[in-house]
Short mmCIF file of C-alpha atoms in Angstrom, two decimals:
data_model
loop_
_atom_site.label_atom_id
_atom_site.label_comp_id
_atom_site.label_asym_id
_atom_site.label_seq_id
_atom_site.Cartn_x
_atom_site.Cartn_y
_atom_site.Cartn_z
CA UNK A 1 34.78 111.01 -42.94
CA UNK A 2 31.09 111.27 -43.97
CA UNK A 3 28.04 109.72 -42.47
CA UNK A 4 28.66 109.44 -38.60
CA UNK A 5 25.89 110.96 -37.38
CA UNK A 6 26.39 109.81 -33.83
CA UNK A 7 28.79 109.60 -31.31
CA UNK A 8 29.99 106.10 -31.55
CA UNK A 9 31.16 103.38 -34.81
CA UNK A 10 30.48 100.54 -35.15
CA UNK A 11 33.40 97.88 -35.68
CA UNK A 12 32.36 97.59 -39.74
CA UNK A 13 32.95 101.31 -39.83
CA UNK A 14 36.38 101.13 -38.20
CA UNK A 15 37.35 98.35 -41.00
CA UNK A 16 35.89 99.63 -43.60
CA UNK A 17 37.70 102.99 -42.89
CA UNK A 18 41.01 101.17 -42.71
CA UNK A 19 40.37 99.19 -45.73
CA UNK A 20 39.58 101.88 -47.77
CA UNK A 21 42.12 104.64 -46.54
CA UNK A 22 44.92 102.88 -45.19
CA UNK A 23 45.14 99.27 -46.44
CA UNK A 24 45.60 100.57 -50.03
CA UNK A 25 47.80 97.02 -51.07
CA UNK A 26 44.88 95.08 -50.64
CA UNK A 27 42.25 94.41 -53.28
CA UNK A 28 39.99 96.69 -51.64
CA UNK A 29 37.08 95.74 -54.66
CA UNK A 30 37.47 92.42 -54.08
CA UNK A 31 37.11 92.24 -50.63
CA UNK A 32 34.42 92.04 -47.67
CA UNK A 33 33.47 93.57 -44.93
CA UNK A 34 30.50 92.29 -43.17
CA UNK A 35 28.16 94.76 -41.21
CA UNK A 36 26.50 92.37 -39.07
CA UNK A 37 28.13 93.62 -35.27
CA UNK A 38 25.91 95.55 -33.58
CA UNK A 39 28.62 97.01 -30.53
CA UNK A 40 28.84 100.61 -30.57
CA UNK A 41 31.74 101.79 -29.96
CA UNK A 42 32.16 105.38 -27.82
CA UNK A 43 35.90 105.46 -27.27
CA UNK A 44 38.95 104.74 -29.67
CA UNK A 45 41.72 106.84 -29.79
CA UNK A 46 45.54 106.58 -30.39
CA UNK A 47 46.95 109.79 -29.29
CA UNK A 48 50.67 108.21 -29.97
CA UNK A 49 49.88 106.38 -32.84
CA UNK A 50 48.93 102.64 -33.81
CA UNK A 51 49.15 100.35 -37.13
CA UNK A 52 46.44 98.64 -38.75
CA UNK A 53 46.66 95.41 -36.72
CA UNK A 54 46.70 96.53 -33.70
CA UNK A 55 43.37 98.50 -34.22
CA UNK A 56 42.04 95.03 -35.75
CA UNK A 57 43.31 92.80 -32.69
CA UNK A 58 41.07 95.73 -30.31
CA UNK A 59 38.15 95.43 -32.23
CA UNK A 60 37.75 91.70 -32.46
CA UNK A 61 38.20 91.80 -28.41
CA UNK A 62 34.65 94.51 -28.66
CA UNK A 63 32.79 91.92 -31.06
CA UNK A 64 34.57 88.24 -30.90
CA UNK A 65 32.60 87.08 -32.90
CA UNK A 66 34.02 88.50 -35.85
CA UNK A 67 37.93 87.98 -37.24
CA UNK A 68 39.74 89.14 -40.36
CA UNK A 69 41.33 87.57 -43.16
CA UNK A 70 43.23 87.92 -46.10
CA UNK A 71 43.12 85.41 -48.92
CA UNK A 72 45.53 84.90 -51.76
CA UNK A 73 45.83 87.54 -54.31
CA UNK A 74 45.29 90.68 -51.19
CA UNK A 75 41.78 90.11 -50.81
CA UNK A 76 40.83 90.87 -47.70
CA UNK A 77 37.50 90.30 -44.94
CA UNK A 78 36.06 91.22 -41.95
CA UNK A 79 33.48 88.32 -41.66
CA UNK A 80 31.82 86.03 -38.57
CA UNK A 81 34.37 83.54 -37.26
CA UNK A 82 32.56 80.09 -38.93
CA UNK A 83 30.44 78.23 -36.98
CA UNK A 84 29.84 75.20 -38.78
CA UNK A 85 31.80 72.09 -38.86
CA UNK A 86 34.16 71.94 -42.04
CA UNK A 87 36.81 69.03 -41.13
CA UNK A 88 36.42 65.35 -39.16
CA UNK A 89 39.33 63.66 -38.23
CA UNK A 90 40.61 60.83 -35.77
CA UNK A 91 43.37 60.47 -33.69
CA UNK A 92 45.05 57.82 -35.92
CA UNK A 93 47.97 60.03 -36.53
CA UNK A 94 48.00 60.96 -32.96
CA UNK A 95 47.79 64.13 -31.02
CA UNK A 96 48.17 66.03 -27.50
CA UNK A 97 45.28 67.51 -25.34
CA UNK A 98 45.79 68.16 -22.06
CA UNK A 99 43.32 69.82 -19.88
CA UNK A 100 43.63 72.34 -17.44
CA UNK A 101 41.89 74.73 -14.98
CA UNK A 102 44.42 77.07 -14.74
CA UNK A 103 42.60 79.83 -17.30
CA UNK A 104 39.26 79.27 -15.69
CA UNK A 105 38.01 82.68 -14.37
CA UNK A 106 34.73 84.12 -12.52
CA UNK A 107 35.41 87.52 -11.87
CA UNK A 108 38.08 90.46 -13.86
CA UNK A 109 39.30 93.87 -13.27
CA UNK A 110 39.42 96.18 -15.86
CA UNK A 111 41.93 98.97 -15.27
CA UNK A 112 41.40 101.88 -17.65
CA UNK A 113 42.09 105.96 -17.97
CA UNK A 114 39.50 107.89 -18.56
CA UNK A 115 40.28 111.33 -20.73
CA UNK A 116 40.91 113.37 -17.65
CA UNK A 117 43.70 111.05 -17.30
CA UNK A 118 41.96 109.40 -13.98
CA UNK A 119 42.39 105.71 -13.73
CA UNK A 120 39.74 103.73 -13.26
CA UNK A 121 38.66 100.28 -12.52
CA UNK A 122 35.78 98.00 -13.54
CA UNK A 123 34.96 94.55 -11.58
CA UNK A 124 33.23 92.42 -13.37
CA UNK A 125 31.97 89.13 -12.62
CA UNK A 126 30.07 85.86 -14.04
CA UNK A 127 29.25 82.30 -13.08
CA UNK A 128 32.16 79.61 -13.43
CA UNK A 129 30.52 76.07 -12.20
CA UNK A 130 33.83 74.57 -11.18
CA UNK A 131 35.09 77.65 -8.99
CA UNK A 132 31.53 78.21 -7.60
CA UNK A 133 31.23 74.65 -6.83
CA UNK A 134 34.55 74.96 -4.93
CA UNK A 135 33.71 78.35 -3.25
CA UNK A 136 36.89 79.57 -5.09
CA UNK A 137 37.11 83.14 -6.56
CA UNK A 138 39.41 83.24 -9.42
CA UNK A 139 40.47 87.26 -10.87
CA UNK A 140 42.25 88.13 -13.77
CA UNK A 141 43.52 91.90 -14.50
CA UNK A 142 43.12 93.61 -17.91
CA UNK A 143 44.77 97.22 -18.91
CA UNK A 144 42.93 98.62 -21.25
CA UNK A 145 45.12 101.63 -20.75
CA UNK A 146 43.49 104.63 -22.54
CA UNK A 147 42.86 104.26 -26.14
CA UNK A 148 39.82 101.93 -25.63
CA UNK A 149 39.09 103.52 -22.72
CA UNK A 150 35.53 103.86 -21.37
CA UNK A 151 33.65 102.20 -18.83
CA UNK A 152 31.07 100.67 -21.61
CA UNK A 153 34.03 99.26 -23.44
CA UNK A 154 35.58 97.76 -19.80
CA UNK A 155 32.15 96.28 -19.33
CA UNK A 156 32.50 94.63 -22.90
CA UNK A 157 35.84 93.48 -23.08
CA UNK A 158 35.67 91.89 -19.48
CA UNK A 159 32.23 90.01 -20.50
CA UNK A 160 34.04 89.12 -23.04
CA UNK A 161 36.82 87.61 -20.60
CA UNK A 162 34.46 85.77 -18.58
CA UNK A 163 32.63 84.41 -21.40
CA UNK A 164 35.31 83.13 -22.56
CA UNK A 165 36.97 81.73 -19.44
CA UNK A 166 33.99 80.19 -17.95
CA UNK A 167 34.80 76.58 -18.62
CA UNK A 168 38.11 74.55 -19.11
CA UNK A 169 39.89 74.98 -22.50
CA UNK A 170 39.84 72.57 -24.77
CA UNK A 171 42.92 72.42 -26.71
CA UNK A 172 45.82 70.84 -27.89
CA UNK A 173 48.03 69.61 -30.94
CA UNK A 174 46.59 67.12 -33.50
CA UNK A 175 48.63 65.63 -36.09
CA UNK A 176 47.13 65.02 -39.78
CA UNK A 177 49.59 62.94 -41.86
CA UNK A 178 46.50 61.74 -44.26
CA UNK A 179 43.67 63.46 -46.47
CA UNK A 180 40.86 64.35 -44.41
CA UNK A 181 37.04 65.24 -45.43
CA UNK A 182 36.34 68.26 -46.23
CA UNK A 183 32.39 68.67 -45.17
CA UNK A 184 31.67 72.01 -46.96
CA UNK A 185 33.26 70.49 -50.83
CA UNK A 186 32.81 67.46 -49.93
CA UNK A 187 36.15 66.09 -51.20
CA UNK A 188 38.82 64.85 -49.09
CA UNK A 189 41.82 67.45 -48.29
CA UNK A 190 45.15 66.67 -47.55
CA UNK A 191 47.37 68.00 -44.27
CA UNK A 192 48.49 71.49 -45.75
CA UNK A 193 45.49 72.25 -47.22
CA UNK A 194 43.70 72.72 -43.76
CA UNK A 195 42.72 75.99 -43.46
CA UNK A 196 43.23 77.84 -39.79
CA UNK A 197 40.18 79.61 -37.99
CA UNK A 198 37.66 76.59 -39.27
CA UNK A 199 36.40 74.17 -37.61
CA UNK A 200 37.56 70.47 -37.23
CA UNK A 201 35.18 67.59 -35.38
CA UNK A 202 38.36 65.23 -33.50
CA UNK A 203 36.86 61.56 -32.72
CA UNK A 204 38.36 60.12 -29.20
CA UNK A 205 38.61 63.04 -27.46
CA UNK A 206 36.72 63.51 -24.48
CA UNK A 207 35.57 67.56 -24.07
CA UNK A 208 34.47 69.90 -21.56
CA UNK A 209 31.38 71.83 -22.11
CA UNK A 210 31.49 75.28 -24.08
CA UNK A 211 30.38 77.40 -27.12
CA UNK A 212 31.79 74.36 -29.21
CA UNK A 213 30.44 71.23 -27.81
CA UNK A 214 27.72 69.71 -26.23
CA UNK A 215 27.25 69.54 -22.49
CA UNK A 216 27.62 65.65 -22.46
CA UNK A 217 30.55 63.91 -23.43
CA UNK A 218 30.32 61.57 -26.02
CA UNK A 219 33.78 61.25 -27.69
CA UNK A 220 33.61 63.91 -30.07
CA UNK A 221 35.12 67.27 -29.07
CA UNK A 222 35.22 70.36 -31.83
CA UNK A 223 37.83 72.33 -32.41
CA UNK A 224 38.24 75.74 -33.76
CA UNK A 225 41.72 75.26 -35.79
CA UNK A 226 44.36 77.90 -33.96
CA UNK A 227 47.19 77.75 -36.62
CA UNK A 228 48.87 75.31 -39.02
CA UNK A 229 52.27 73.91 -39.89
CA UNK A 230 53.21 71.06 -41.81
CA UNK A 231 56.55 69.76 -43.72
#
């Protein structure tokens, strides 16, 4: 409760706050928190309440490039998403990836309530070469309702959106029934020892242009790994 010496946090701050006052199971010694987001944030408020995830899920949507983790024995981090490569894998064991259009956006509306209890609405827009190229103008709607509520954190969230949005998804199932490489040990690692939120380099799989992947298609799409089950 020391230290702010301005009218906004920054996302660290919010963690580090949580981490320290309300996550007290976690190995708070142990863990991380990394200060590198530079998003000030000027509104975040819970006037009925809200539980330590839900605070977590709102601040990766203000800086998406950051996620939190907790590791065996309750340590915990606030760290970058990784942007490397760690796993390379083929499609020997098969796999699923359709591709779709559907989520592809150029312009959003953020609804929001501003602390006079006024609602309020932000368009936002951005370039999306398929719809353009069509003449097509695709909208999505996000309530932001009012505990994020300001028109600097509607501009975020829905740049965020767009960013996001702007080309098809690439996605799908893979299976793994086989040790894999490992690129950051070096060693090969078998199915359940994958480890969600890394990335994973899928031979034979043809991939539309984003953050992830070149903008020609040469047969190797990456992946950021979702989630993982196994048996």
């Amino acid at each position: 409760t020391t230290g702010y010496t301005l009218s906004t946090v920054y996302a660290h701050e919010v963690v580090a706050d949580l981490l320290g006052r309300v996550l007290d199971q976690y190995d708070g010694a142990a863990s991380t928190v990394d200060t590198g987001g530079t998003y000030l944030i000027d509104q975040m408020a819970y006037p009925d309440g809200v539980t330590a995830g839900q605070v977590l899920e709102d601040l990766m949507a203000l800086e998406p490039a950051y996620r939190w983790t907790v590791a065996p024995g309750g340590v915990f981090s606030w760290e970058p998403w990784p942007t490397t490569v760690r796993y390379e894998v083929t499609l020997e064991d098969g796999g699923s990836f359709p591709v779709t259009g559907q989520e592809q956006f150029n312009q959003v509306e953020v609804r929001w309530r501003d602390k006079r209890g006024r609602t309020r609405t932000n368009l936002r827009t951005a370039a999306c070469p398929d719809l353009d190229a069509e003449g097509l103008t695709r909208t999505a709607h996000i309530d932001l309702g009012d505990e994020v509520a300001s028109s600097n954190n509607a501009d975020r969230i829905g740049d965020n959106f767009l960013a996001r949005h702007r080309t098809a998804i690439n996605a799908g199932t893979l299976n793994v029934s086989r040790p894999i490489r490992d690129l950051s040990t070096g060693r090969m690692v078998r199915p359940h020892e994958i480890e969600p939120g890394e990335l994973v380099r899928v031979r034979g799989v043809e991939s539309y242009p984003d953050a992830l992947n070149a903008s020609s298609n040469d047969g190797l799409t990456v992946f950021r790994v979702w989630s993982v089950t196994y048996n």
